[in-house]
Amino acid sequence: MKTRFVLINPSHAGNVGATARAMKVMGFGDLVLVAPRWANVLRREETIQRASGALDVLTNARIVATLDEALDGMTHLCATAMTPRDFGPPTRAPREHFAALLGKPDSLSKNELLTQASVGLEANSASKPEGVAFLFGSERFGMQNEDVYRCHVALCIPTDPGFGSLNLAAAVQLIAYDWRQALGGFAVRPATPEPQQADAAAVAGMLAHWEQALADIGFLDPASPKKLMPRLNQLFNRAGLSPEEIHILRGIAKAMSQQARPVVEKGSPADTAARP
Amino acid sequence: MKTRFVLINPSHAGNVGATARAMKVMGFGDLVLVAPRWANVLRREETIQRASGALDVLTNARIVATLDEALDGMTHLCATAMTPRDFGPPTRAPREHFAALLGKPDSLSKNELLTQASVGLEANSASKPEGVAFLFGSERFGMQNEDVYRCHVALCIPTDPGFGSLNLAAAVQLIAYDWRQALGGFAVRPATPEPQQADAAAVAGMLAHWEQALADIGFLDPASPKKLMPRLNQLFNRAGLSPEEIHILRGIAKAMSQQARPVVEKGSPADTAARP
């Protein structure tokens, strides 16, 4: 399946560069500009600056004069329209439309199944589109009606009803993200090893160690322990301790007891000897 | 539940403005800047230009000297870290973490349930956090280790392994979008009325009308119809016709027949009389 991003009459060079970057971080590289305001927009300084390394996307981008020329090989056209229209393709949120388009019935809500039906995917779900094009209108005027009318769907990013002013490159970023996620997504590279969980016996052993230590330092009265140990047990359960953390907590208990016991002999030579 | 976006040492005024805009379109308004490069960044021309109307977010934004001052009232701290670290909070994709954080077991995959357990939400899922803060590092150096270490999770936006260079404001936009969606999302305002589906009887009636018309214009040979009508039936089934479209197709069939029948009398006065 091919994916293409089409900017119709983009007027800000910065947005073209930011679009290239937004596409590339999500693994897309096919960019077409239809009649941009600046003929040399792909080489302008602001474009290159905002592309921030996504220069191959700019290098491979095409500039064409009409929308028709931008759509070769594309079979499923997605308008992105923030302005309601009283005629045209059905309006859908990107996430639900992508699930329907890729025929993922397991993940579909009732509303999404409705989506599938109303854009004619139901009878057709075996055949995924060969080429999906996302069309973005100009920053100032959005998409023209006749361009929206030829699309299969009008994608509307759900924004605050009181402030729907989404920047062009930000819209590209969100669509590219949702589409990449729908296609399976990239893996998150874990920065840290998956934390291991200490088992209940290890937690209980550590708590017994602490119970002794807390008595040693005079915080826990064994004759009247109240709910102190169950409270600590709950705290440590919520924290989900790892074996390493059990080790640290046992070390703390040991140090508490060691510090506490010499107190009996306070002022004796043993006191200073214990802390070189 | 409160939501706050915290930019630590932002160096580009444009990114501060674009962050305000990205937040506002997703309905968030609490922005704190920790020791920005420019003390007057909230009033700089580029900031205001890129904020594009989200001026109230800038007006209400706070500038503080330290991260501590930015975190009052926040109970769940999310680092955003693109650089792997060998120590610190667990690394999670935003979408799965938000589902776990808000305790949506219905929508959780096995992996997400694992997430819940490893960040300690399992025993705790009844109590949602009172304040969620999203921390973003500077454009050049990202977040410092000690700032990441105090967080509950390190959110990693899944990007192309070969190009993870996400713009700061684009990262804010994606996090704000996923978080808003996890909180229930804004409604997509349908631009067009939900298409009604014509029932099977209406489709069959229209097809009978077409069968007659196609015979009238000489395209269908009733003595040897082959698979023409079943093919058209399949085509129209895939299209998911509306009652209005049935009406249009019947009108076309009628016009075909009307145009065809006078042909018998071609050249006669009836021909021209039929088309005033």
Coordinates of C-alpha atoms in Angstrom, one line a residue:
Chain A
M1 CA 0.0 0.0 0.0
K2 CA 1.4 3.4 -1.0
T3 CA 0.9 6.5 1.1
R4 CA 1.1 10.0 -0.4
F5 CA 0.8 13.5 1.2
V6 CA -0.5 16.2 -1.1
L7 CA -0.3 19.9 -0.2
I8 CA -2.6 22.0 -2.4
N9 CA -1.4 25.6 -2.8
P10 CA 0.8 25.8 0.3
S11 CA 1.7 29.4 1.0
H12 CA 4.3 29.1 3.8
A13 CA 7.7 27.7 3.1
G14 CA 8.1 26.8 6.8
N15 CA 5.0 24.6 6.6
V16 CA 6.4 22.7 3.7
G17 CA 9.6 21.9 5.5
A18 CA 7.8 21.0 8.7
T19 CA 5.5 18.7 6.7
A20 CA 8.5 16.9 5.3
R21 CA 9.8 16.4 8.8
A22 CA 6.4 15.3 10.2
M23 CA 6.1 12.7 7.4
K24 CA 9.6 11.4 7.8
V25 CA 9.4 10.8 11.6
M26 CA 6.4 8.6 10.8
G27 CA 8.2 6.8 8.0
F28 CA 6.5 8.4 5.0
G29 CA 8.3 9.9 2.1
D30 CA 6.0 10.7 -0.8
L31 CA 5.2 14.4 -0.9
V32 CA 3.5 16.3 -3.8
L33 CA 2.9 20.0 -3.9
V34 CA 0.1 21.3 -6.1
A35 CA 0.8 24.8 -7.4
P36 CA 2.6 26.1 -4.3
R37 CA 2.9 29.9 -3.8
W38 CA 6.6 29.8 -4.3
A39 CA 7.9 27.8 -7.3
N40 CA 11.2 27.3 -5.5
V41 CA 9.7 26.4 -2.2
L42 CA 11.6 23.1 -1.9
R43 CA 14.9 25.0 -1.9
R44 CA 14.0 28.0 0.2
E45 CA 16.0 28.6 3.4
E46 CA 13.0 28.4 5.8
T47 CA 11.8 25.1 4.2
I48 CA 15.2 23.5 4.7
Q49 CA 15.5 24.8 8.2
R50 CA 12.1 23.5 9.3
A51 CA 12.7 20.2 7.5
S52 CA 15.5 19.6 10.0
G53 CA 17.1 16.7 8.3
A54 CA 14.2 15.4 6.3
L55 CA 15.9 16.6 3.2
D56 CA 15.4 13.4 1.2
V57 CA 11.6 14.0 1.4
L58 CA 12.1 17.5 -0.1
T59 CA 14.5 16.1 -2.7
N60 CA 12.0 13.5 -3.8
A61 CA 9.0 15.8 -3.6
R62 CA 7.2 16.7 -6.8
I63 CA 5.7 20.0 -7.8
V64 CA 2.7 19.7 -10.1
A65 CA 0.3 22.2 -11.6
T66 CA -3.0 20.5 -10.9
L67 CA -4.5 18.0 -8.4
D68 CA -5.1 15.5 -11.1
E69 CA -1.3 15.2 -11.7
A70 CA -0.8 14.6 -8.0
L71 CA -3.0 11.5 -7.8
D72 CA -1.5 8.9 -10.1
G73 CA -1.7 5.5 -8.6
M74 CA -3.9 6.7 -5.7
T75 CA -7.1 4.8 -5.1
H76 CA -8.4 6.2 -1.8
L77 CA -8.5 9.9 -1.4
C78 CA -8.8 11.5 2.0
A79 CA -9.7 15.2 2.2
T80 CA -8.7 16.9 5.4
A81 CA -11.4 19.5 6.0
M82 CA -12.0 21.5 9.1
T83 CA -14.8 23.5 7.6
P84 CA -18.2 21.7 7.5
R85 CA -19.7 21.2 4.1
D86 CA -23.3 20.4 3.3
F87 CA -22.4 18.0 0.5
G88 CA -19.6 15.6 -0.2
P89 CA -18.0 12.5 1.3
P90 CA -18.8 11.4 4.9
T91 CA -16.9 13.2 7.7
R92 CA -14.9 10.9 9.9
A93 CA -12.3 11.1 12.7
P94 CA -9.0 9.8 11.4
R95 CA -8.6 7.0 13.9
E96 CA -11.9 5.4 13.3
H97 CA -11.7 5.8 9.6
F98 CA -8.3 4.1 9.4
A99 CA -9.5 1.2 11.5
A100 CA -12.4 0.8 9.1
L101 CA -10.2 1.2 6.0
L102 CA -7.8 -1.5 7.1
G103 CA -10.7 -3.8 8.0
K104 CA -9.8 -4.3 11.7
P105 CA -13.2 -5.5 12.9
D106 CA -11.8 -6.6 16.3
S107 CA -10.9 -3.0 17.2
L108 CA -14.0 -1.5 15.8
S109 CA -16.7 0.1 17.9
K110 CA -20.3 0.2 16.8
N111 CA -19.7 3.7 15.5
E112 CA -16.7 2.6 13.5
L113 CA -18.7 -0.3 12.0
L114 CA -21.2 2.3 10.9
T115 CA -18.4 4.2 9.3
Q116 CA -17.3 1.1 7.4
A117 CA -20.8 0.7 6.0
S118 CA -21.3 4.3 5.1
V119 CA -18.1 4.7 3.1
G120 CA -18.8 1.4 1.3
L121 CA -16.0 -0.6 2.9
E122 CA -18.2 -3.4 4.3
A123 CA -18.7 -5.5 1.2
N124 CA -15.2 -4.6 0.2
S125 CA -13.1 -5.1 3.2
A126 CA -10.9 -7.8 1.8
S127 CA -9.4 -5.4 -0.7
K128 CA -7.4 -2.7 1.0
P129 CA -6.7 0.4 -1.1
E130 CA -3.5 0.3 -3.2
G131 CA -2.7 3.9 -2.7
V132 CA -4.0 6.3 0.0
A133 CA -3.6 10.0 -0.5
F134 CA -4.1 12.6 2.1
L135 CA -5.0 16.0 0.7
F136 CA -4.4 19.2 2.6
G137 CA -5.7 22.6 1.4
S138 CA -3.9 25.9 1.6
E139 CA -3.3 27.6 5.0
R140 CA -5.6 30.4 4.2
F141 CA -8.6 28.9 2.4
G142 CA -8.5 25.2 3.1
M143 CA -9.7 22.9 0.4
Q144 CA -11.9 23.9 -2.5
N145 CA -15.3 22.2 -2.7
E146 CA -14.6 20.5 -6.0
D147 CA -11.4 18.9 -4.6
V148 CA -13.3 17.7 -1.5
Y149 CA -16.1 16.2 -3.6
R150 CA -13.9 13.8 -5.4
C151 CA -12.6 12.3 -2.1
H152 CA -13.8 9.1 -0.5
V153 CA -13.8 10.6 3.0
A154 CA -13.4 14.0 4.7
L155 CA -11.1 13.5 7.7
C156 CA -11.7 15.9 10.5
I157 CA -9.3 15.9 13.4
P158 CA -11.3 16.3 16.6
T159 CA -10.3 19.7 18.1
D160 CA -11.7 22.0 20.7
P161 CA -15.0 23.3 19.4
G162 CA -14.0 26.7 20.5
F163 CA -10.6 26.7 18.8
G164 CA -10.1 24.5 15.7
S165 CA -7.1 26.4 14.3
L166 CA -4.7 23.6 13.6
N167 CA -1.5 24.5 11.9
L168 CA -1.0 22.8 8.5
A169 CA 2.2 20.9 9.5
A170 CA 0.6 19.9 12.9
A171 CA -2.4 18.4 11.0
V172 CA 0.0 16.5 8.8
Q173 CA 1.8 15.3 11.9
L174 CA -1.4 14.0 13.5
I175 CA -2.6 12.3 10.3
A176 CA 0.8 10.7 9.7
Y177 CA 0.9 9.5 13.3
D178 CA -2.6 8.0 13.3
W179 CA -2.0 6.4 9.9
R180 CA 1.3 4.9 11.0
Q181 CA -0.3 3.6 14.2
A182 CA -3.1 2.1 12.2
L183 CA -0.6 0.4 9.9
G184 CA 1.0 -1.3 12.9
G185 CA 3.2 1.4 14.2
F186 CA 6.8 1.5 15.1
A187 CA 8.0 -0.2 18.2
V188 CA 8.8 1.9 21.3
R189 CA 12.4 1.1 22.1
P190 CA 12.4 0.6 25.9
A191 CA 15.0 2.8 27.5
T192 CA 15.0 0.7 30.6
P193 CA 14.9 -3.0 31.1
E194 CA 11.4 -4.2 31.9
P195 CA 11.1 -4.0 35.7
Q196 CA 10.9 -7.4 37.4
Q197 CA 8.4 -7.9 40.2
A198 CA 9.6 -9.3 43.5
D199 CA 7.3 -12.2 44.7
A200 CA 5.2 -12.1 47.8
A201 CA 7.7 -14.2 49.8
A202 CA 10.4 -11.7 49.1
V203 CA 8.2 -8.8 50.1
A204 CA 7.2 -10.6 53.3
G205 CA 10.8 -11.4 54.2
M206 CA 11.8 -7.7 53.7
L207 CA 8.9 -6.6 55.9
A208 CA 9.9 -8.9 58.7
H209 CA 13.4 -7.4 58.4
W210 CA 11.9 -3.9 58.6
E211 CA 9.7 -4.9 61.5
Q212 CA 12.8 -5.9 63.5
A213 CA 14.7 -2.8 62.5
L214 CA 11.8 -0.4 63.3
A215 CA 11.6 -2.0 66.8
D216 CA 15.4 -1.6 67.1
I217 CA 15.3 2.1 66.4
G218 CA 12.3 2.6 68.7
F219 CA 9.7 3.5 66.1
L220 CA 7.7 0.3 66.4
D221 CA 6.5 -0.9 69.8
P222 CA 6.2 -4.7 69.6
A223 CA 3.8 -4.7 72.5
S224 CA 1.5 -2.3 70.6
P225 CA 2.3 -2.5 66.9
K226 CA -1.1 -1.1 65.7
K227 CA -1.5 -1.2 61.9
L228 CA 2.0 0.0 61.0
M229 CA 3.2 -3.2 59.3
P230 CA 0.0 -3.8 57.3
R231 CA 0.2 -0.1 56.2
L232 CA 3.8 -0.5 55.0
N233 CA 2.8 -3.7 53.3
Q234 CA 0.1 -1.9 51.3
L235 CA 2.5 0.9 50.4
F236 CA 5.1 -1.5 49.1
N237 CA 2.4 -3.5 47.2
R238 CA 1.3 -0.5 45.4
A239 CA 4.9 0.4 44.5
G240 CA 5.4 -3.0 42.9
L241 CA 8.8 -3.7 44.2
S242 CA 11.6 -5.2 42.1
P243 CA 14.1 -7.7 43.6
E244 CA 16.8 -5.0 43.5
E245 CA 14.6 -2.7 45.5
I246 CA 14.0 -5.5 48.1
H247 CA 17.7 -5.7 48.3
I248 CA 18.0 -1.9 48.9
L249 CA 15.2 -1.9 51.6
R250 CA 16.9 -4.9 53.4
G251 CA 20.1 -2.9 53.4
I252 CA 18.3 0.1 54.9
A253 CA 16.8 -2.2 57.6
K254 CA 20.3 -3.6 58.4
A255 CA 21.8 -0.2 58.7
M256 CA 19.0 0.9 61.0
S257 CA 19.6 -2.0 63.3
Q258 CA 23.3 -1.6 63.3
Q259 CA 23.0 2.1 64.1
A260 CA 20.4 1.4 66.9
R261 CA 22.1 -1.4 68.9
P262 CA 25.3 0.4 69.9
V263 CA 23.1 3.1 71.4
V264 CA 23.0 1.0 74.6
E265 CA 26.7 1.6 75.0
K266 CA 26.5 5.3 74.1
G267 CA 29.6 7.1 75.2
S268 CA 31.6 3.9 75.4
P269 CA 34.7 3.4 73.2
A270 CA 32.6 0.8 71.2
D271 CA 30.6 3.7 69.8
T272 CA 33.4 5.5 68.0
A273 CA 34.9 2.2 67.0
A274 CA 31.8 1.2 65.2
R275 CA 32.0 4.2 62.9
P276 CA 35.6 4.6 61.7
Chain B
M1 CA -8.1 16.1 36.7
K2 CA -5.7 18.9 35.8
T3 CA -3.4 18.8 32.8
R4 CA -0.2 20.9 32.5
F5 CA 2.4 21.2 29.8
V6 CA 5.9 22.1 31.0
L7 CA 8.6 23.2 28.6
I8 CA 12.1 23.0 30.2
N9 CA 14.6 25.5 28.8
P10 CA 12.8 26.1 25.5
S11 CA 15.2 27.9 23.2
H12 CA 13.0 28.8 20.1
A13 CA 10.3 31.4 20.5
G14 CA 8.4 29.8 17.5
N15 CA 8.1 26.5 19.4
V16 CA 6.6 28.2 22.4
G17 CA 4.0 29.9 20.2
A18 CA 3.3 26.6 18.3
T19 CA 3.1 24.8 21.7
A20 CA 0.4 27.2 22.9
R21 CA -1.6 26.6 19.6
A22 CA -1.1 22.8 19.8
M23 CA -2.4 22.8 23.3
K24 CA -5.4 25.0 22.7
V25 CA -6.7 23.1 19.7
M26 CA -6.9 20.1 22.0
G27 CA -8.6 22.1 24.8
F28 CA -5.6 22.5 27.2
G29 CA -4.5 25.8 28.6
D30 CA -2.0 25.3 31.4
L31 CA 1.5 26.1 30.2
V32 CA 4.6 26.6 32.3
L33 CA 8.1 27.5 31.0
V34 CA 11.1 26.6 33.1
A35 CA 14.0 29.0 32.6
P36 CA 13.4 29.7 28.9
R37 CA 16.3 31.0 26.8
W38 CA 14.4 34.4 26.3
A39 CA 12.9 36.0 29.4
N40 CA 10.4 37.8 27.2
V41 CA 9.6 34.8 25.1
L42 CA 5.8 35.0 25.8
R43 CA 5.8 38.4 24.2
R44 CA 8.1 37.9 21.2
E45 CA 6.8 38.5 17.7
E46 CA 7.6 34.9 16.5
T47 CA 5.9 33.4 19.6
I48 CA 2.7 35.4 19.0
Q49 CA 2.8 34.7 15.2
R50 CA 3.1 30.9 15.7
A51 CA 0.5 30.9 18.5
S52 CA -2.0 32.0 15.8
G53 CA -4.8 33.1 18.1
A54 CA -3.9 31.0 21.2
L55 CA -3.0 34.2 22.9
D56 CA -4.9 33.3 26.1
V57 CA -2.6 30.4 26.6
L58 CA 0.4 32.7 26.4
T59 CA -1.2 35.3 28.6
N60 CA -1.9 32.7 31.3
A61 CA 1.5 30.9 31.0
R62 CA 3.9 31.1 33.9
I63 CA 7.7 31.4 33.7
V64 CA 9.5 29.8 36.6
A65 CA 13.2 29.3 37.4
T66 CA 13.1 25.6 38.4
L67 CA 11.2 22.5 37.6
D68 CA 10.1 22.2 41.2
E69 CA 8.2 25.5 40.9
A70 CA 6.4 24.1 37.8
L71 CA 4.9 21.1 39.4
D72 CA 2.6 22.3 42.2
G73 CA -0.5 20.2 42.3
M74 CA 0.8 17.7 39.8
T75 CA 0.7 14.0 40.9
H76 CA 1.7 12.1 37.8
L77 CA 4.7 13.3 35.9
C78 CA 5.3 12.2 32.4
A79 CA 8.7 12.7 30.9
T80 CA 8.9 12.8 27.1
A81 CA 12.2 11.3 26.2
M82 CA 13.4 10.3 22.8
T83 CA 16.8 9.2 24.1
P84 CA 17.0 5.9 25.8
R85 CA 18.3 5.9 29.3
D86 CA 19.5 2.9 31.2
F87 CA 17.8 3.9 34.4
G88 CA 14.6 5.6 35.3
P89 CA 10.9 5.2 34.9
P90 CA 9.5 2.6 32.4
T91 CA 9.3 3.7 28.8
R92 CA 5.8 3.6 27.3
A93 CA 4.0 4.7 24.1
P94 CA 1.6 7.5 25.0
R95 CA -1.5 5.8 23.8
E96 CA -1.1 2.6 25.8
H97 CA 0.1 4.5 28.9
F98 CA -3.0 6.8 28.8
A99 CA -5.3 3.8 28.6
A100 CA -3.6 2.3 31.6
L101 CA -3.5 5.5 33.5
L102 CA -7.2 6.1 33.1
G103 CA -8.0 2.5 33.9
K104 CA -9.8 1.5 30.8
P105 CA -9.4 -2.3 31.0
D106 CA -11.8 -2.9 28.1
S107 CA -9.5 -1.3 25.7
L108 CA -6.3 -2.7 27.1
S109 CA -4.2 -5.2 25.2
K110 CA -2.1 -7.7 27.1
N111 CA 0.8 -5.4 26.7
E112 CA -1.1 -2.5 28.1
L113 CA -2.1 -4.6 31.1
L114 CA 1.5 -5.3 31.6
T115 CA 2.1 -1.6 31.5
Q116 CA -0.5 -1.0 34.2
A117 CA 1.2 -3.5 36.4
S118 CA 4.7 -2.2 35.9
V119 CA 4.0 1.4 36.6
G120 CA 2.0 0.4 39.7
L121 CA -1.4 1.3 38.5
E122 CA -3.0 -2.1 39.0
A123 CA -3.7 -2.0 42.7
N124 CA -4.4 1.7 42.3
S125 CA -6.6 2.0 39.3
A126 CA -9.6 3.3 41.2
S127 CA -7.7 6.5 42.0
K128 CA -6.9 8.5 38.9
P129 CA -4.2 11.1 39.2
E130 CA -5.3 14.6 40.2
G131 CA -2.8 16.4 38.1
V132 CA -0.9 15.1 35.1
A133 CA 2.1 17.0 33.9
F134 CA 3.9 16.5 30.6
L135 CA 7.5 17.5 30.7
F136 CA 9.4 18.4 27.5
G137 CA 13.1 19.1 27.4
S138 CA 15.0 21.7 25.5
E139 CA 15.2 21.4 21.7
R140 CA 18.9 20.8 21.7
F141 CA 19.5 18.6 24.7
G142 CA 16.2 17.0 25.6
M143 CA 15.6 16.3 29.3
Q144 CA 18.3 16.0 31.9
N145 CA 18.6 12.7 33.6
E146 CA 17.7 14.0 37.1
D147 CA 14.4 15.5 35.7
V148 CA 13.5 12.2 34.0
Y149 CA 14.3 10.2 37.2
R150 CA 11.6 11.9 39.2
C151 CA 8.9 11.1 36.6
H152 CA 6.4 8.2 36.8
V153 CA 6.8 7.3 33.1
A154 CA 9.0 8.2 30.1
L155 CA 6.7 8.6 27.2
C156 CA 8.2 7.8 23.9
I157 CA 6.3 8.7 20.7
P158 CA 6.9 5.8 18.3
T159 CA 8.8 7.2 15.3
D160 CA 10.7 5.8 12.4
P161 CA 13.8 4.1 13.9
G162 CA 15.8 5.8 11.2
F163 CA 14.6 9.3 11.8
G164 CA 13.2 10.2 15.3
S165 CA 13.8 13.9 15.0
L166 CA 10.4 15.2 16.1
N167 CA 9.9 18.9 16.4
L168 CA 9.1 20.1 20.0
A169 CA 5.8 21.6 19.1
A170 CA 4.9 18.5 17.0
A171 CA 5.6 16.3 20.0
V172 CA 3.4 18.5 22.1
Q173 CA 0.7 18.3 19.5
L174 CA 0.8 14.5 19.4
I175 CA 0.8 14.1 23.2
A176 CA -2.0 16.7 23.5
Y177 CA -4.0 14.8 20.9
D178 CA -3.5 11.3 22.4
W179 CA -4.3 12.6 25.9
R180 CA -7.4 14.4 24.7
Q181 CA -8.6 11.3 22.9
A182 CA -7.9 9.2 26.0
L183 CA -10.0 11.7 28.0
G184 CA -12.9 11.0 25.7
G185 CA -12.1 13.3 22.8
F186 CA -14.0 16.0 21.1
A187 CA -16.8 15.1 18.8
V188 CA -16.3 15.3 15.1
R189 CA -18.9 17.7 13.8
P190 CA -20.3 15.9 10.8
A191 CA -20.1 18.1 7.8
T192 CA -22.7 16.1 5.9
P193 CA -25.8 14.4 7.1
E194 CA -25.3 10.7 7.8
P195 CA -25.9 8.9 4.5
Q196 CA -29.0 6.8 4.5
Q197 CA -28.9 3.4 2.9
A198 CA -31.5 2.4 0.3
D199 CA -33.0 -1.0 1.1
A200 CA -32.6 -4.1 -1.1
A201 CA -36.1 -3.7 -2.6
A202 CA -35.2 -0.1 -3.7
V203 CA -32.0 -1.3 -5.3
A204 CA -33.8 -4.2 -7.1
G205 CA -36.5 -1.8 -8.4
M206 CA -33.9 0.6 -9.7
L207 CA -32.0 -2.3 -11.4
A208 CA -35.2 -3.5 -13.2
H209 CA -35.7 0.1 -14.4
W210 CA -32.1 0.1 -15.7
E211 CA -32.5 -3.3 -17.3
Q212 CA -35.3 -1.9 -19.4
A213 CA -33.5 1.3 -20.2
L214 CA -30.3 -0.5 -21.2
A215 CA -32.4 -2.7 -23.5
D216 CA -34.0 0.4 -24.9
I217 CA -30.7 2.0 -25.8
G218 CA -29.5 -1.2 -27.3
F219 CA -26.7 -1.9 -24.8
L220 CA -28.4 -5.0 -23.3
D221 CA -29.7 -7.8 -25.5
P222 CA -32.6 -9.4 -23.6
A223 CA -32.1 -12.6 -25.6
S224 CA -28.5 -12.8 -24.3
P225 CA -28.1 -10.7 -21.2
K226 CA -25.0 -12.5 -19.9
K227 CA -23.9 -11.3 -16.5
L228 CA -24.5 -7.6 -17.1
M229 CA -27.2 -7.1 -14.5
P230 CA -25.6 -9.1 -11.7
R231 CA -22.4 -7.1 -12.4
L232 CA -24.2 -3.8 -12.0
N233 CA -25.9 -5.2 -8.9
Q234 CA -22.5 -5.9 -7.4
L235 CA -21.2 -2.5 -8.3
F236 CA -24.2 -0.7 -6.7
N237 CA -24.1 -2.9 -3.6
R238 CA -20.5 -1.9 -3.0
A239 CA -21.4 1.8 -3.5
G240 CA -24.0 1.5 -0.8
L241 CA -26.7 3.6 -2.5
S242 CA -28.8 6.2 -0.7
P243 CA -32.5 6.7 -1.5
E244 CA -31.5 10.0 -3.2
E245 CA -29.1 8.2 -5.4
I246 CA -31.7 5.6 -6.3
H247 CA -33.8 8.5 -7.4
I248 CA -31.0 9.9 -9.6
L249 CA -30.3 6.5 -11.2
R250 CA -34.0 6.0 -12.0
G251 CA -34.0 9.5 -13.6
I252 CA -31.1 8.5 -15.7
A253 CA -32.9 5.2 -16.8
K254 CA -36.0 7.2 -17.7
A255 CA -34.0 9.7 -19.8
M256 CA -32.2 6.8 -21.5
S257 CA -35.6 5.2 -22.5
Q258 CA -37.1 8.5 -23.5
Q259 CA -34.1 9.3 -25.7
A260 CA -34.0 5.8 -27.2
R261 CA -37.7 5.2 -28.1
P262 CA -38.0 8.1 -30.5
V263 CA -35.1 6.7 -32.5
V264 CA -37.6 4.4 -34.2
E265 CA -39.1 7.6 -35.7
K266 CA -35.8 9.3 -36.3
G267 CA -36.1 12.2 -38.8
S268 CA -39.8 12.5 -38.0
P269 CA -41.1 15.7 -36.5
A270 CA -41.6 13.7 -33.2
D271 CA -37.8 13.6 -32.8
T272 CA -37.3 17.3 -32.5
A273 CA -40.6 17.8 -30.7
A274 CA -39.3 15.5 -27.9
R275 CA -36.4 17.8 -27.1
P276 CA -37.6 21.4 -27.0

